[in-house]
Amino acid sequence: MDGKLVRLRAYEKSDLDAVMKWVNDEEVTDLLGGEMLAYPVSSIAEAKFIEAYASPSDKQKNFAIETLAERRYIGAISFNVIDWQSRHAGIGIVIGDKSLWGKGYGTDAMRIMMRLAFDKMNLHRLYLDVHDYNTRAIASYEKCGFRREAVLREHHFGRGKYCDTIVMGILESEYRALA
Ligand SMILES: CC(C)(COP(=O)(O)OP(=O)(O)OC[C@H]1O[C@@H](n2cnc3c(N)ncnc32)[C@H](O)[C@@H]1OP(=O)(O)O)[C@@H](O)C(=O)NCCC(=O)NCCS
């Protein structure tokens, strides 16, 4: 699935080396939710994770992000909790290569996911949550048309203190209005 700068494709075993370059980088993992990457990750554990992550499921659809120009792996994006009855899905995204932040790759990947969700999977709502200090991510999601829907106060603990978590979402009707 191609955008203007990136392509989303299935994960492959051969992505392991590229993933290991960012998965233990605290500057990257501090910005992600949950505890999963709070501790050092071995290549053994990561290989198992990739195997599960790459396997199709009704509840999750996970993709590698690669540059269109060089076909180089740069990160991951997923529908991580799909609810087919209410037709909504949560999204997670990471551009693991820090040198590529702020160059439009994440926004492009998110727009491909929106196209996939609303034009192909027939979903009704997409949502995600983000630490309040992750201003780059919030700017990217707002550019895509996501709105701030809720604040979960002091929801996340990291960097020695609590921060608020912002829930952002976009409805299918809002996506259609963007076009
Ligand atoms: C969040 C992420 C996916 C965004 O992708 P990206 O390719 O870096 O973002 P983009 O370049 O598409 O868009 C970022 C926007 O924020 C702006 N921006 C850049 N740095 C910023 C900062 N420190 N504060 C506020 N805005 C910033 C950019 O200028 C750009 O807007 P513009 O195109 O109008 O100029 C990526 O930065 C990333 O993976 N970060 C680490 C992991 C992470 O935070 N994941 C999300 C967890 S919710």
CSV table of N, CA and C in Angstrom, one decimal, residues 46-101:
chain,number,residue,atom,x,y,z
A,46,GLU,N,12.7,-10.4,20.3
A,46,GLU,CA,12.1,-9.6,19.2
A,46,GLU,C,11.8,-10.5,18.0
A,47,ALA,N,12.6,-11.5,17.7
A,47,ALA,CA,12.3,-12.4,16.6
A,47,ALA,C,11.0,-13.1,16.8
A,48,LYS,N,10.7,-13.5,18.1
A,48,LYS,CA,9.4,-14.1,18.4
A,48,LYS,C,8.3,-13.1,18.2
A,49,PHE,N,8.5,-11.9,18.7
A,49,PHE,CA,7.5,-10.8,18.5
A,49,PHE,C,7.2,-10.6,17.0
A,50,ILE,N,8.2,-10.5,16.2
A,50,ILE,CA,8.0,-10.3,14.8
A,50,ILE,C,7.2,-11.4,14.2
A,51,GLU,N,7.5,-12.6,14.6
A,51,GLU,CA,6.8,-13.8,14.0
A,51,GLU,C,5.3,-13.6,14.3
A,52,ALA,N,5.0,-13.3,15.6
A,52,ALA,CA,3.5,-13.1,16.0
A,52,ALA,C,2.9,-11.9,15.3
A,53,TYR,N,3.7,-10.8,15.3
A,53,TYR,CA,3.3,-9.6,14.7
A,53,TYR,C,2.9,-9.7,13.2
A,54,ALA,N,3.7,-10.6,12.6
A,54,ALA,CA,3.5,-10.7,11.1
A,54,ALA,C,2.4,-11.7,10.7
A,55,SER,N,1.8,-12.3,11.7
A,55,SER,CA,0.8,-13.3,11.4
A,55,SER,C,-0.6,-12.7,11.4
A,56,PRO,N,-1.3,-12.9,10.3
A,56,PRO,CA,-2.6,-12.2,10.2
A,56,PRO,C,-3.6,-12.6,11.3
A,57,SER,N,-4.4,-11.6,11.8
A,57,SER,CA,-5.4,-11.9,12.8
A,57,SER,C,-6.6,-11.0,12.6
A,58,ASP,N,-7.7,-11.4,13.1
A,58,ASP,CA,-8.9,-10.6,13.0
A,58,ASP,C,-8.8,-9.3,13.9
A,59,LYS,N,-8.1,-9.4,15.0
A,59,LYS,CA,-8.0,-8.4,16.0
A,59,LYS,C,-6.9,-7.3,15.7
A,60,GLN,N,-5.9,-7.7,14.9
A,60,GLN,CA,-4.8,-6.8,14.6
A,60,GLN,C,-4.4,-6.9,13.2
A,61,LYS,N,-4.0,-5.8,12.6
A,61,LYS,CA,-3.3,-5.8,11.3
A,61,LYS,C,-2.0,-5.0,11.5
A,62,ASN,N,-0.9,-5.6,11.3
A,62,ASN,CA,0.4,-4.9,11.6
A,62,ASN,C,1.2,-4.8,10.3
A,63,PHE,N,1.8,-3.7,10.1
A,63,PHE,CA,2.6,-3.4,8.9
A,63,PHE,C,4.0,-2.8,9.2
A,64,ALA,N,4.9,-3.2,8.3
A,64,ALA,CA,6.2,-2.5,8.3
A,64,ALA,C,6.0,-1.2,7.4
A,65,ILE,N,6.7,-0.2,7.8
A,65,ILE,CA,6.8,1.1,7.0
A,65,ILE,C,8.1,1.1,6.3
A,66,GLU,N,8.1,1.2,5.0
A,66,GLU,CA,9.4,1.4,4.3
A,66,GLU,C,9.3,2.6,3.4
A,67,THR,N,10.5,3.2,3.1
A,67,THR,CA,10.5,4.3,2.2
A,67,THR,C,10.2,3.9,0.8
A,68,LEU,N,9.5,4.7,0.1
A,68,LEU,CA,9.1,4.4,-1.3
A,68,LEU,C,10.4,4.4,-2.1
A,69,ALA,N,11.2,5.4,-1.9
A,69,ALA,CA,12.4,5.7,-2.7
A,69,ALA,C,13.4,4.5,-2.6
A,70,GLU,N,13.8,4.2,-1.4
A,70,GLU,CA,14.9,3.2,-1.2
A,70,GLU,C,14.4,1.8,-0.8
A,71,ARG,N,13.1,1.7,-0.5
A,71,ARG,CA,12.5,0.5,0.0
A,71,ARG,C,13.3,0.1,1.3
A,72,ARG,N,13.5,1.1,2.2
A,72,ARG,CA,14.2,0.8,3.4
A,72,ARG,C,13.2,0.8,4.6
A,73,TYR,N,13.3,-0.3,5.4
A,73,TYR,CA,12.5,-0.4,6.6
A,73,TYR,C,12.7,0.8,7.5
A,74,ILE,N,11.7,1.5,8.0
A,74,ILE,CA,11.9,2.7,8.9
A,74,ILE,C,11.0,2.6,10.1
A,75,GLY,N,10.0,1.7,10.2
A,75,GLY,CA,9.2,1.6,11.3
A,75,GLY,C,8.0,0.7,11.2
A,76,ALA,N,7.0,0.9,12.1
A,76,ALA,CA,5.9,0.0,12.1
A,76,ALA,C,4.6,0.8,12.4
A,77,ILE,N,3.5,0.2,11.9
A,77,ILE,CA,2.2,0.8,12.1
A,77,ILE,C,1.2,-0.3,12.2
A,78,SER,N,0.2,-0.1,13.1
A,78,SER,CA,-0.8,-1.2,13.2
A,78,SER,C,-2.2,-0.8,13.6
A,79,PHE,N,-3.1,-1.5,13.2
A,79,PHE,CA,-4.5,-1.5,13.9
A,79,PHE,C,-4.3,-2.5,15.0
A,80,ASN,N,-4.3,-2.0,16.2
A,80,ASN,CA,-3.9,-3.0,17.3
A,80,ASN,C,-5.1,-3.5,18.1
A,81,VAL,N,-6.3,-2.9,18.0
A,81,VAL,CA,-7.5,-3.5,18.6
A,81,VAL,C,-8.6,-3.2,17.7
A,82,ILE,N,-9.0,-4.2,16.9
A,82,ILE,CA,-10.1,-4.0,15.9
A,82,ILE,C,-11.3,-4.6,16.5
A,83,ASP,N,-12.4,-3.7,16.5
A,83,ASP,CA,-13.7,-4.2,17.0
A,83,ASP,C,-14.6,-4.2,15.8
A,84,TRP,N,-15.0,-5.3,15.3
A,84,TRP,CA,-15.8,-5.4,14.0
A,84,TRP,C,-17.2,-5.1,14.2
A,85,GLN,N,-17.7,-5.2,15.5
A,85,GLN,CA,-19.1,-4.9,15.7
A,85,GLN,C,-19.3,-3.4,15.7
A,86,SER,N,-18.5,-2.7,16.5
A,86,SER,CA,-18.6,-1.2,16.5
A,86,SER,C,-17.8,-0.6,15.4
A,87,ARG,N,-17.0,-1.3,14.7
A,87,ARG,CA,-16.3,-0.9,13.6
A,87,ARG,C,-15.3,0.2,13.9
A,88,HIS,N,-14.6,0.0,15.0
A,88,HIS,CA,-13.5,0.9,15.3
A,88,HIS,C,-12.2,0.2,15.6
A,89,ALA,N,-11.1,0.9,15.5
A,89,ALA,CA,-9.8,0.3,15.7
A,89,ALA,C,-8.8,1.3,16.3
A,90,GLY,N,-8.0,0.8,17.2
A,90,GLY,CA,-6.9,1.6,17.7
A,90,GLY,C,-5.7,1.5,16.8
A,91,ILE,N,-4.9,2.6,16.8
A,91,ILE,CA,-3.7,2.6,15.9
A,91,ILE,C,-2.5,2.9,16.8
A,92,GLY,N,-1.4,2.2,16.4
A,92,GLY,CA,-0.1,2.5,17.0
A,92,GLY,C,0.9,2.7,15.8
A,93,ILE,N,1.9,3.7,16.1
A,93,ILE,CA,2.8,4.0,15.0
A,93,ILE,C,4.2,4.3,15.6
A,94,VAL,N,5.2,3.9,14.9
A,94,VAL,CA,6.6,4.3,15.3
A,94,VAL,C,7.5,4.4,14.1
A,95,ILE,N,8.1,5.5,13.9
A,95,ILE,CA,9.2,5.6,13.0
A,95,ILE,C,10.5,5.4,13.8
A,96,GLY,N,11.1,4.3,13.7
A,96,GLY,CA,12.2,4.0,14.6
A,96,GLY,C,13.5,4.7,14.3
A,97,ASP,N,13.7,5.2,13.1
A,97,ASP,CA,14.9,5.9,12.8
A,97,ASP,C,14.7,7.4,13.1
A,98,LYS,N,15.4,7.8,14.2
A,98,LYS,CA,15.1,9.2,14.6
A,98,LYS,C,15.5,10.3,13.6
A,99,SER,N,16.5,9.9,12.8
A,99,SER,CA,17.0,10.9,11.8
A,99,SER,C,15.9,11.2,10.8
A,100,LEU,N,14.8,10.4,10.8
A,100,LEU,CA,13.8,10.6,9.8
A,100,LEU,C,12.5,11.2,10.4
A,101,TRP,N,12.6,11.6,11.7
A,101,TRP,CA,11.4,12.3,12.3
A,101,TRP,C,11.2,13.6,11.7
